[in-house]
CSV table of C-alpha atoms and ligand atoms in Angstrom, one decimal:
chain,number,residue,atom,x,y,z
D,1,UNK,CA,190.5,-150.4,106.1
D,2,UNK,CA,189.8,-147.5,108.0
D,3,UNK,CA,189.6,-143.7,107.2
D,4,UNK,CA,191.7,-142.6,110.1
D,5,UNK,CA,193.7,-144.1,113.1
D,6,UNK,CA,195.0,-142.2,115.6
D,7,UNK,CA,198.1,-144.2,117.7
D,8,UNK,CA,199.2,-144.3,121.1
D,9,UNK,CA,196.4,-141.4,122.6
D,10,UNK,CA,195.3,-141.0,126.4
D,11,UNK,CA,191.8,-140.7,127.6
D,12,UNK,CA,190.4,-138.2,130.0
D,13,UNK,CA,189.0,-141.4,132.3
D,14,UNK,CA,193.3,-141.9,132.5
D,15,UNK,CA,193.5,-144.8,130.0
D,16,UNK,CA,197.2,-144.5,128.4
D,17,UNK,CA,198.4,-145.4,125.0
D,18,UNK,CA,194.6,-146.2,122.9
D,19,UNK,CA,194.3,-146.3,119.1
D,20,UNK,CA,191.4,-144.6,117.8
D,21,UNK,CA,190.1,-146.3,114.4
D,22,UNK,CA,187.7,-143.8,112.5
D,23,UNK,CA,185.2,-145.3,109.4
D,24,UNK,CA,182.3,-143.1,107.8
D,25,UNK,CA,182.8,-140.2,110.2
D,26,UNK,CA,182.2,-142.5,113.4
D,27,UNK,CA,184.3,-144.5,115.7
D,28,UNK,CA,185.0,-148.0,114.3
D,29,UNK,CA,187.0,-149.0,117.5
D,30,UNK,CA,189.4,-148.1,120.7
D,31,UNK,CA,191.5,-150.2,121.5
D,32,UNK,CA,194.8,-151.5,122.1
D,33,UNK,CA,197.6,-152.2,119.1
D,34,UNK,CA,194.8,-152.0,116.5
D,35,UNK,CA,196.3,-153.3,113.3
D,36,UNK,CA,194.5,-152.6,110.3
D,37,UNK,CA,195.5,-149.6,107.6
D,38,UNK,CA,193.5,-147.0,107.6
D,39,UNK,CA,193.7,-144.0,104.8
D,40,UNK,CA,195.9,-141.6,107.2
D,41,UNK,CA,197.3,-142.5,110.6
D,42,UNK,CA,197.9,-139.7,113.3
D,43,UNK,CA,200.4,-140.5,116.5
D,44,UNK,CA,198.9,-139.2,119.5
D,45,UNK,CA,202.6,-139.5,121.1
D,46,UNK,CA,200.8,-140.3,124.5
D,47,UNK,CA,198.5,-136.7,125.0
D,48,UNK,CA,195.4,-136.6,125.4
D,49,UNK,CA,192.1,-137.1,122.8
D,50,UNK,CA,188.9,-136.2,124.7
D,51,UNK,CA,185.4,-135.9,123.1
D,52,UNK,CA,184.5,-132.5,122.2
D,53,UNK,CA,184.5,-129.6,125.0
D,54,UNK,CA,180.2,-129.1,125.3
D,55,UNK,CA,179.4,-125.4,126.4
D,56,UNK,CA,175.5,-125.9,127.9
D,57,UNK,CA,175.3,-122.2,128.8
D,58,UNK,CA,175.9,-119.8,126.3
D,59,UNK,CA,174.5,-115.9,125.0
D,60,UNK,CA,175.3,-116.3,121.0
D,61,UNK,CA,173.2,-113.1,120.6
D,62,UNK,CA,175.1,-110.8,122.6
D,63,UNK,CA,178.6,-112.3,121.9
D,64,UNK,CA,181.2,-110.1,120.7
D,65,UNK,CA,179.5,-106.8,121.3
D,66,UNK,CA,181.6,-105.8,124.2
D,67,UNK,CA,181.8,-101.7,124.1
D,68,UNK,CA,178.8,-101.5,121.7
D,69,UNK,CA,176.7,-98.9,122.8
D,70,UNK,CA,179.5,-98.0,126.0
D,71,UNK,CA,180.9,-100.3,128.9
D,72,UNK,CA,179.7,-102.0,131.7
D,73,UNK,CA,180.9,-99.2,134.2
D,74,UNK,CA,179.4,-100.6,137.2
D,75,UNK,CA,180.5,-104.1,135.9
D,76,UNK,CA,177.3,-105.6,137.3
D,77,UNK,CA,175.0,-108.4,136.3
D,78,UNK,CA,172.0,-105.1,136.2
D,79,UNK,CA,173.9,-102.6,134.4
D,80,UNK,CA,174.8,-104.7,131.8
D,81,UNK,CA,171.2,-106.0,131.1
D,82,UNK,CA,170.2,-102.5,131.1
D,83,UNK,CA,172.7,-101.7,128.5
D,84,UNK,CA,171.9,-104.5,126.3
D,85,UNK,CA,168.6,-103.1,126.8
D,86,UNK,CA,170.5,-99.9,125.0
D,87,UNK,CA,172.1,-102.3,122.3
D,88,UNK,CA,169.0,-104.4,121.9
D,89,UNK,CA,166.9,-101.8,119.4
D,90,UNK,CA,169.7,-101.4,117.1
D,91,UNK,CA,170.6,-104.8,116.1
D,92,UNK,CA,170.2,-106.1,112.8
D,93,UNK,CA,170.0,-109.6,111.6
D,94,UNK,CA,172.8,-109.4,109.4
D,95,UNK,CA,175.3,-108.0,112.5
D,96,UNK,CA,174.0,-111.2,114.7
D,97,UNK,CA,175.1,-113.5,112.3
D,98,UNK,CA,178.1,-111.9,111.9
D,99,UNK,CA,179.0,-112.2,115.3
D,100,UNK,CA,177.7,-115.3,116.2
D,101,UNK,CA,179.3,-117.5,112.9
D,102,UNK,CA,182.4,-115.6,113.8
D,103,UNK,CA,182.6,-116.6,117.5
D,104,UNK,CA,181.8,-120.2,116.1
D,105,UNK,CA,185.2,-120.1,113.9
D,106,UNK,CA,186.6,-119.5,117.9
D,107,UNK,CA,184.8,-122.3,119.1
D,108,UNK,CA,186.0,-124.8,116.7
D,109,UNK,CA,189.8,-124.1,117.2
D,110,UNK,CA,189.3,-124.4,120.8
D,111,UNK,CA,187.5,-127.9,120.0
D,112,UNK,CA,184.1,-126.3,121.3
D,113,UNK,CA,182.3,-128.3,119.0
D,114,UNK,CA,178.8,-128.4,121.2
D,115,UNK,CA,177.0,-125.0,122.6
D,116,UNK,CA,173.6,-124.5,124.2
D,117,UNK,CA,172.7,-120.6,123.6
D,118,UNK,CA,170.2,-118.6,125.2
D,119,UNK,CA,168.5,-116.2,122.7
D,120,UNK,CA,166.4,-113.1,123.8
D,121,UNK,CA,163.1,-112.9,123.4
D,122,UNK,CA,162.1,-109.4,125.2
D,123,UNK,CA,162.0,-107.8,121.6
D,124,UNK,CA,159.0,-108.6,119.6
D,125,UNK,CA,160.8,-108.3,116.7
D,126,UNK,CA,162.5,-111.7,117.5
D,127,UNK,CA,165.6,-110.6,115.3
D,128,UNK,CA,167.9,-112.2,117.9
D,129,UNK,CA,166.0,-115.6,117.2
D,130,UNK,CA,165.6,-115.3,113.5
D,131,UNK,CA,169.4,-114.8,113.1
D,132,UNK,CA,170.1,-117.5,115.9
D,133,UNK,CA,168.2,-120.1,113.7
D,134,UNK,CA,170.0,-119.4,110.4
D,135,UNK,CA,173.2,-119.9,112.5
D,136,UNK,CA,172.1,-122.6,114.0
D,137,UNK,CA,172.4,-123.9,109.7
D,138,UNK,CA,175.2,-122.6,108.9
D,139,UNK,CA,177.5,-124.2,111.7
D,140,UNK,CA,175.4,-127.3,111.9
D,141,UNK,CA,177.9,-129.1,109.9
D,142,UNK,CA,181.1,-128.5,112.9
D,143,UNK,CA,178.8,-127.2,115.7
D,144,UNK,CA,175.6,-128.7,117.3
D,145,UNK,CA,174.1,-125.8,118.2
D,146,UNK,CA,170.7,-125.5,120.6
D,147,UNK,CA,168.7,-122.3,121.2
D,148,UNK,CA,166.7,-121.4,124.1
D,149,UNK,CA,163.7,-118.8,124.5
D,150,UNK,CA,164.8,-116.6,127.0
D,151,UNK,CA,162.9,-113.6,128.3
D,152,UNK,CA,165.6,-111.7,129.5
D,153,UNK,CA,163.4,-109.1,130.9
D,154,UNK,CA,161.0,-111.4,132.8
D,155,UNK,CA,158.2,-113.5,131.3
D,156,UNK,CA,155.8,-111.3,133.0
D,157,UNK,CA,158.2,-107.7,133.5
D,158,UNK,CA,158.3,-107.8,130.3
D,159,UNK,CA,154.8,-107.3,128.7
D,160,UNK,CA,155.5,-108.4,125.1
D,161,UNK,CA,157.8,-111.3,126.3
D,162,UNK,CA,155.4,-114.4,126.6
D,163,UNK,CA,153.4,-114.0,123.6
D,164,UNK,CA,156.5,-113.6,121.6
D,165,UNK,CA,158.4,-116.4,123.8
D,166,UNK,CA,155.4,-119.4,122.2
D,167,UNK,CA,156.4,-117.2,118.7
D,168,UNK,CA,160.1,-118.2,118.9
D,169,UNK,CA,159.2,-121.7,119.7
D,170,UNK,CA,156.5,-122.0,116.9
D,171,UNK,CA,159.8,-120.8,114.8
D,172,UNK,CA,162.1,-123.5,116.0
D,173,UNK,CA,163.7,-122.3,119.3
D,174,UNK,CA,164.7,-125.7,120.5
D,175,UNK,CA,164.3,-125.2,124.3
D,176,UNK,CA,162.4,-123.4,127.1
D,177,UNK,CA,163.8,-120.5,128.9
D,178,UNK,CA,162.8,-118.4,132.1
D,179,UNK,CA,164.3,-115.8,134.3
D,180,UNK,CA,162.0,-115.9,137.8
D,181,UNK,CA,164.3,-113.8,140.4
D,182,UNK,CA,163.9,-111.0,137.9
D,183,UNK,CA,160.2,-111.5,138.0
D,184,UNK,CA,158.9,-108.0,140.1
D,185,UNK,CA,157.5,-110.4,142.6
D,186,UNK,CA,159.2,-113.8,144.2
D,187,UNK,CA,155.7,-114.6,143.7
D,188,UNK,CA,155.9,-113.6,139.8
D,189,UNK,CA,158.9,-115.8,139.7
D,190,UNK,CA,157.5,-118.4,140.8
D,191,UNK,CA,154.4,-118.5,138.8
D,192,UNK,CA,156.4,-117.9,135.8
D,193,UNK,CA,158.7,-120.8,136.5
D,194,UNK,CA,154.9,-123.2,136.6
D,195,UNK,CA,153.8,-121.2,133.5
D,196,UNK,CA,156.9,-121.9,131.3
D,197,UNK,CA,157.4,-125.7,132.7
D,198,UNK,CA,153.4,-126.1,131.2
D,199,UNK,CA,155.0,-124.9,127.8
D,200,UNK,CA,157.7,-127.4,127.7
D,201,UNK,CA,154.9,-130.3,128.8
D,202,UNK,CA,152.7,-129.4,126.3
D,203,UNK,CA,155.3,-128.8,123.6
D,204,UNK,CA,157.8,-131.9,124.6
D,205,UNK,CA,160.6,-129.2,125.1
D,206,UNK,CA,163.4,-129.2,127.7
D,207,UNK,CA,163.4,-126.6,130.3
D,208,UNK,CA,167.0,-123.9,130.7
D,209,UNK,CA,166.3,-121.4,133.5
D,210,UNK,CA,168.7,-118.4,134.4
D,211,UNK,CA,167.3,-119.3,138.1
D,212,UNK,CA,168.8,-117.6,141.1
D,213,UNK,CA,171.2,-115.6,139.7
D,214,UNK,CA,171.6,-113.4,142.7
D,215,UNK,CA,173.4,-113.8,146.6
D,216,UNK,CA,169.9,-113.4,148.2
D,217,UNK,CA,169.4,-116.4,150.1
D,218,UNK,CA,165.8,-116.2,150.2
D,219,UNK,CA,165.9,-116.3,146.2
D,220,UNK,CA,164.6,-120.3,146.3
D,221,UNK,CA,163.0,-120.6,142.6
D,222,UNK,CA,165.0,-123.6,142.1
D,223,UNK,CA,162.9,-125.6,144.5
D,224,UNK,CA,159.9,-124.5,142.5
D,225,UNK,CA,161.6,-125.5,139.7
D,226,UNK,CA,162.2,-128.8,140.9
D,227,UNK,CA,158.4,-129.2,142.1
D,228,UNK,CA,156.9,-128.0,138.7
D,229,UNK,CA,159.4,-130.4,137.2
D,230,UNK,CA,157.9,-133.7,138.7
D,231,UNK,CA,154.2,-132.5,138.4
D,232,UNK,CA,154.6,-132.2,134.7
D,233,UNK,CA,156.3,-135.4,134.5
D,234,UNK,CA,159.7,-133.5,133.2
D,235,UNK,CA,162.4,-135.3,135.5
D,236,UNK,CA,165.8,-135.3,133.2
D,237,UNK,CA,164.5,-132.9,131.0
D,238,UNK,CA,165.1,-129.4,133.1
D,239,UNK,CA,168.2,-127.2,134.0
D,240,UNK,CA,168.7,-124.7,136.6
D,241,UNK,CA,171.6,-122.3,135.2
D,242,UNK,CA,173.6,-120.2,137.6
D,243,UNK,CA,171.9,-121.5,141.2
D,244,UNK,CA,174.0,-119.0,142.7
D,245,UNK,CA,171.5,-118.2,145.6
D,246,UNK,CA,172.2,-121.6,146.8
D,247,UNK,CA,176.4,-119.8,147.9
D,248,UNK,CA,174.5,-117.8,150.7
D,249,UNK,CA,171.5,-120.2,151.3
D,250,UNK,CA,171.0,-121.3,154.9
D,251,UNK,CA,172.6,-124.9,155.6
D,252,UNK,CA,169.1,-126.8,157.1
D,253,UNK,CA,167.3,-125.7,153.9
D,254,UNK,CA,170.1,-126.8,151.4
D,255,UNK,CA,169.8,-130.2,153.2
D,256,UNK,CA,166.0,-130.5,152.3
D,257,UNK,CA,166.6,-128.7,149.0
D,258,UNK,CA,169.3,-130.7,147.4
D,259,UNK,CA,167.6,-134.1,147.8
D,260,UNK,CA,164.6,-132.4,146.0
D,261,UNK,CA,167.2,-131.6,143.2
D,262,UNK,CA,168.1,-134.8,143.1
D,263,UNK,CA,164.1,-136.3,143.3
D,264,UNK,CA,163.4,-134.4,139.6
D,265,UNK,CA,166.3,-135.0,138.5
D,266,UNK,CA,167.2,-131.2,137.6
D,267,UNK,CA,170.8,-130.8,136.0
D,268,UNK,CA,172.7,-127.7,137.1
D,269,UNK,CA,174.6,-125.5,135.0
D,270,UNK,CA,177.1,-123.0,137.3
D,271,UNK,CA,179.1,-120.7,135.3
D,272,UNK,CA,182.1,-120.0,137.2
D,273,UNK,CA,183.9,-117.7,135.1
D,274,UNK,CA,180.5,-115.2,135.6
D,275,UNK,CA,179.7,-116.3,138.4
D,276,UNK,CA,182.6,-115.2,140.5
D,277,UNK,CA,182.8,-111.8,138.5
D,278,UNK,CA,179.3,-110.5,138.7
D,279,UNK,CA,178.4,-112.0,142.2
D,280,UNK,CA,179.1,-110.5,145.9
D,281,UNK,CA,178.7,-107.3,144.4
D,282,UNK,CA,177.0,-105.8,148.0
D,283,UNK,CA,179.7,-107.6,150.1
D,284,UNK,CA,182.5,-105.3,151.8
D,285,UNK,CA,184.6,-108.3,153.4
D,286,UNK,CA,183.9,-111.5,153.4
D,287,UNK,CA,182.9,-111.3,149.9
D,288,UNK,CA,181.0,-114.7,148.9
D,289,UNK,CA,182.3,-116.7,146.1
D,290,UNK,CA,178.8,-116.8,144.3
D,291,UNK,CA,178.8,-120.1,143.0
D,292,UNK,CA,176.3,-122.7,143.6
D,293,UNK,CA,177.0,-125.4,146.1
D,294,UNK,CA,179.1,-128.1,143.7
D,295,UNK,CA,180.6,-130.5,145.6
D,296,UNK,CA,177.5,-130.9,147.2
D,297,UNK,CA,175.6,-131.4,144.1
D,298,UNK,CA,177.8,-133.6,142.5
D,299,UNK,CA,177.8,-136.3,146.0
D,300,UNK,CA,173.8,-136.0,145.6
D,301,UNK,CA,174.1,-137.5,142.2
D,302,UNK,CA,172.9,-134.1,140.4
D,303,UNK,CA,174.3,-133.8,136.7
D,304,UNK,CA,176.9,-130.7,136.9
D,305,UNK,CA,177.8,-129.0,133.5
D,306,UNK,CA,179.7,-125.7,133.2
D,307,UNK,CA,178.9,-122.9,130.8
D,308,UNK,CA,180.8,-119.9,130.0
D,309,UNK,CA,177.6,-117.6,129.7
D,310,UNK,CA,179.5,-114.8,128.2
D,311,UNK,CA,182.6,-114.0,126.2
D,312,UNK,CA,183.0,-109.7,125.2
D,313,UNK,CA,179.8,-108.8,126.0
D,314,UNK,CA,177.7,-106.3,127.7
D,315,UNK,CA,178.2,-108.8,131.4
D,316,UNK,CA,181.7,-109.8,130.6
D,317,UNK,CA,184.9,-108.1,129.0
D,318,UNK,CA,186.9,-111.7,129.2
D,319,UNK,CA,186.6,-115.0,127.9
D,320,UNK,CA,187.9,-116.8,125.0
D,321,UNK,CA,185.8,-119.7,123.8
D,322,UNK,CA,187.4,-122.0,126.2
D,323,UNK,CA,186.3,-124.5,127.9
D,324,UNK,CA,189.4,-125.1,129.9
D,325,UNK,CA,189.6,-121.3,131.3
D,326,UNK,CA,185.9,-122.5,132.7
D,327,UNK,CA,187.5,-125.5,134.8
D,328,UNK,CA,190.6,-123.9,135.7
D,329,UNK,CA,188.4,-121.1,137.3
D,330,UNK,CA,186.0,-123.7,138.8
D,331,UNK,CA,189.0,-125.5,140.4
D,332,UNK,CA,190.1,-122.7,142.5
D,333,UNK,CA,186.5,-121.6,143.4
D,334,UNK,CA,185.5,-124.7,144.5
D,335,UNK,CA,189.0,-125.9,145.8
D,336,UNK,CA,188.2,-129.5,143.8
D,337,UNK,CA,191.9,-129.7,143.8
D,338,UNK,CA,192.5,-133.7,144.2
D,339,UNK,CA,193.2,-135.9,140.8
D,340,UNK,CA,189.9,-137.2,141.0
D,341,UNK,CA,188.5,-133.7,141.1
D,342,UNK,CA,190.3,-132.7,138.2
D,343,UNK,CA,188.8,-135.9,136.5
D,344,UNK,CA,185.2,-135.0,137.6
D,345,UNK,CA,185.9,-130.8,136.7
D,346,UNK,CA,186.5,-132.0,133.0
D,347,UNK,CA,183.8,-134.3,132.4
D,348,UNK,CA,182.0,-130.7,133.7
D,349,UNK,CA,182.9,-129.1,130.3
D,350,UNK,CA,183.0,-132.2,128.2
D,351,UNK,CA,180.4,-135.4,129.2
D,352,UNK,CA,178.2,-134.0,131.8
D,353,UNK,CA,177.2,-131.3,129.3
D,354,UNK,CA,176.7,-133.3,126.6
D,355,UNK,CA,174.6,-135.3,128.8
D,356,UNK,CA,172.6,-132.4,129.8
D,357,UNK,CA,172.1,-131.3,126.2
D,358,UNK,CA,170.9,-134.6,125.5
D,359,UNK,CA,173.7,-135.1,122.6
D,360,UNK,CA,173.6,-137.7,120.4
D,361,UNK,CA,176.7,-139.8,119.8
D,362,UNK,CA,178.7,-138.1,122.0
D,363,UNK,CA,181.7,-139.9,123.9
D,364,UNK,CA,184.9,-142.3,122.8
D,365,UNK,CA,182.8,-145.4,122.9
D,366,UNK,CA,182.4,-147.4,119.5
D,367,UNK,CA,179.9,-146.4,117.1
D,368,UNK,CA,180.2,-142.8,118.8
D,369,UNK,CA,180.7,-139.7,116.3
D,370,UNK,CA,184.5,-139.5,115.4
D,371,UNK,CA,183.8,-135.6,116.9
D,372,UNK,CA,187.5,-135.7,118.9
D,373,UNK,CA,190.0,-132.9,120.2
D,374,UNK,CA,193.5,-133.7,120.9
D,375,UNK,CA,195.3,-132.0,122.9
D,376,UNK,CA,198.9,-130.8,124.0
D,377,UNK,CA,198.9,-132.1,127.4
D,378,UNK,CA,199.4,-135.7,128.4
D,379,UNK,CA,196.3,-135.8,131.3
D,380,UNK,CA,192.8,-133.9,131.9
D,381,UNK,CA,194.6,-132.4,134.8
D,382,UNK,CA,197.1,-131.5,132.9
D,383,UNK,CA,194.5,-130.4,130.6
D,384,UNK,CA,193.0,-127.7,133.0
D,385,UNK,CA,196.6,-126.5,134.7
D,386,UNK,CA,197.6,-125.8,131.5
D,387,UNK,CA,195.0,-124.9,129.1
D,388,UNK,CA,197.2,-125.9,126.1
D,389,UNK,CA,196.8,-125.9,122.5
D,390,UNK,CA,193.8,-127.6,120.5
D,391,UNK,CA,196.5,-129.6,118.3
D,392,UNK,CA,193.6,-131.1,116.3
D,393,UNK,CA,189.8,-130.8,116.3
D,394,UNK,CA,187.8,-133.3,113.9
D,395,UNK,CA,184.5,-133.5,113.5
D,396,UNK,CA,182.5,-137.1,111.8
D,397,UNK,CA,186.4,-137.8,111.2
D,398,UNK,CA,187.5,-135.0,109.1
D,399,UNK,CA,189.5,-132.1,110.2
D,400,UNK,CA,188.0,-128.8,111.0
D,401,UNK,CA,190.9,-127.3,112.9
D,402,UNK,CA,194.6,-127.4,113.3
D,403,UNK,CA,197.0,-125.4,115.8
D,404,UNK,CA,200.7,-125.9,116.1
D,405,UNK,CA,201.9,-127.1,119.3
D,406,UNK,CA,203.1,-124.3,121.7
D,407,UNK,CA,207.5,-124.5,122.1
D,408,UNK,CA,209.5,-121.7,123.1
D,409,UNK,CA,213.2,-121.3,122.0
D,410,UNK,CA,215.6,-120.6,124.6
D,411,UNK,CA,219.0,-118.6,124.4
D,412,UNK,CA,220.3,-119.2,127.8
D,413,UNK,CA,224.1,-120.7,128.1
D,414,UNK,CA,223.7,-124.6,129.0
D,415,UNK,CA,220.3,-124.6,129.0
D,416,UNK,CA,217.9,-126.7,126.8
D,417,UNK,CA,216.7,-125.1,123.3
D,418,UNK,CA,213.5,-125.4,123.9
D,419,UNK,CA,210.6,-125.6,126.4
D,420,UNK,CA,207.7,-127.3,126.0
D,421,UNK,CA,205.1,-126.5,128.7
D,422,UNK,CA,203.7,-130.3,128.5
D,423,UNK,CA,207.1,-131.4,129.5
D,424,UNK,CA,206.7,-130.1,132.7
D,425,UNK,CA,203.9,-132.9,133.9
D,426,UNK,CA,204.4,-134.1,137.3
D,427,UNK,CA,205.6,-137.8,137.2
D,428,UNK,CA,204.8,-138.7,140.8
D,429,UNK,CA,201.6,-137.5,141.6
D,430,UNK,CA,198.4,-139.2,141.6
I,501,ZN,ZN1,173.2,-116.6,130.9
């Protein structure tokens, strides 16, 4: 007998009508007509049940400030770390946490049940990581939750930032972070890209680097990071966030640097949503799109995960915790329009991140965690057109979070009653 079976579900690889038997918070099998009781069964009525939406690129310490001290005027990638510089010296513990937990509850509903956040290291007083890491316990039991060191204002700008970077870590900071094209020098960056890969040797860590976050073309950290990565032996373990230098790069030098990518086996995080806001800032017209070369990435074999970065905070006055707004933005960017595309843009946001996080468990397979969204849409396409409700999140089988699906009532002579916007799924395409 099992705990939980949910009937007649559809899989983001396009599967239709699956059974989902759940035992002892993991999944006891998929398959076809399963026949066995279980404790409570759930019809699926043909949508869609996908793993949990992974978020590898995340800023839990700065979440849900947005307006605290004043706005981002300019709206640019450098005002707003200079006012979270402003924010930074005033922020207790107990507001962090806050924050962060609270931003978790949003997560959850939106069956964000997986985030990867950078915590800022540039104040010695390590308050941002010391709240992050009692987080990190108090969601661990509906989020997995994995903190990076991040020296926000260089690992060398910043004079205080790499002793108390190795402090975070020795604290429990899960992951290395780095930040080279805002390094004074690209030769700073670049020796702070070897210094911080030596850290994550020694220690056994993964590597996270905000690398290239910037239009110039000449901003090339990434290859370093690739290099540093095989001479420490780190190939799988290492992430290159943002890459958006690689939008403006010269074509002949992508062609040599992509391969390399692929060589260390670097995993690249874009973040569409920020990407497009804060980049081609110094453009007139053409402005440049700012986001890292994906298509290309993906046909070179390179592990693509999207983040959201930021959601009401000092870089970003959007954003709601979902995963879907990441793809749906991504889709148009990227014109990755065809229904392949759409399959390959949500295993972006669900199992390429999870992969890149190096989750545990992860996926629909049996013996998997029963961690499983379903959601009001039939289709991951249809997933990212509409970004519909999370009907149900549960995570090791139980249920953490419930939304009712979304139907409007009509009062319009001869028309239907109702429309439900999952209704409207095309029946001919492919
Ligand atoms: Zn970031």
């Amino acid at each position: 007998m099992f705990d939980l079976l949910i009937r007649n579900a559809n899989l983001p690889d396009g599967t239709a009508g699956v059974d989902i038997a759940v035992k002892d918070g993991k999944i006891a099998e998929v398959a076809q007509g399963i026949t066995a009781e279980a404790g409570e069964v759930i019809d699926a009525g043909g949508q869609l049940i996908t793993p949990p939406f992974v978020d590898p690129h995340f800023h839990m310490d700065a979440t849900l400030s947005l307006g605290l001290p004043r706005m981002n005027i300019s709206g640019t990638l450098l005002e707003g770390i200079s006012l979270w510089g402003e924010l930074r010296p005033t922020l207790t513990k107990e507001a962090l946490i806050d924050r962060a937990v609270r931003y978790c509850d949003l997560a959850v509903s939106k069956g964000l049940l997986a985030v990867r956040s950078h915590v800022d290291v540039s104040d010695p007083r390590l308050v941002t990581a010391e709240a992050l890491l009692e987080v990190r316990e108090i969601v661990a039991p509906y989020i997995d939750l994995q903190l990076v060191a991040f020296p926000q204002d260089g690992f060398y700008r910043c004079p205080e930032a790499a002793e108390a970077l190795v402090r975070a870590l020795d604290m429990g900071v899960d992951i290395v972070g780095g930040i080279p094209h805002f390094e004074r020098t690209m030769e700073d960056g670049a020796r702070s890209v070897e210094a911080l890969c030596r850290i994550a040797a020694d220690r056994g860590l993964r590597v996270d680097m905000h690398c290239d976050e910037t239009d110039d073309p000449l901003s090339r950290h990434v290859e370093t990071l690739a290099a540093q990565t095989v001479r420490f032996g780190l190939q799988g373990r290492v992430a290159g966030s943002h890459l958006t230098s690689m939008h403006s790069m010269d074509n002949y030098y992508v062609s040599k640097l992509i391969p390399l990518m692929a060589e260390a086996e670097l995993a690249a995080i874009p973040n569409p949503l920020i990407n497009i806001m804060l980049q081609g800032r110094h453009d007139t017209y053409p402005k440049r799109r700012g986001l890292t070369r994906i298509p290309e990435l993906l046909e070179a074999g390179i592990t693509v995960g999207f983040g959201q970065d930021c959601v009401l905070d000092p870089w970003y006055s959007m954003g709601s915790g979902d995963l879907l707004d990441v793809a749906h933005m991504a889709l148009h960017a990227t014109q990755l329009g065809s229904g392949e595309d759409k399959k390959q843009l949500f295993q972006m946001v669900t199992t390429n991140s999870a992969k890149i996080m190096g989750l545990e468990g992860y996926g629909l397979a049996k013996g998997c965690n029963a961690d499983l969204v379903l959601l009001q849409a039939k289709d991951a396409a249809e997933a990212i057109r509409l970004r519909p409700n999370r009907l149900k999140v549960w995570r090791r089988g139980k249920l953490v979070s419930e939304t009712a699906p979304e139907v409007s009532r009509l009062s319009l002579a001869g028309r239907p009653e109702t429309v439900n916007p999952a209704d409207y799924a095309p029946q001919h395409a492919t």
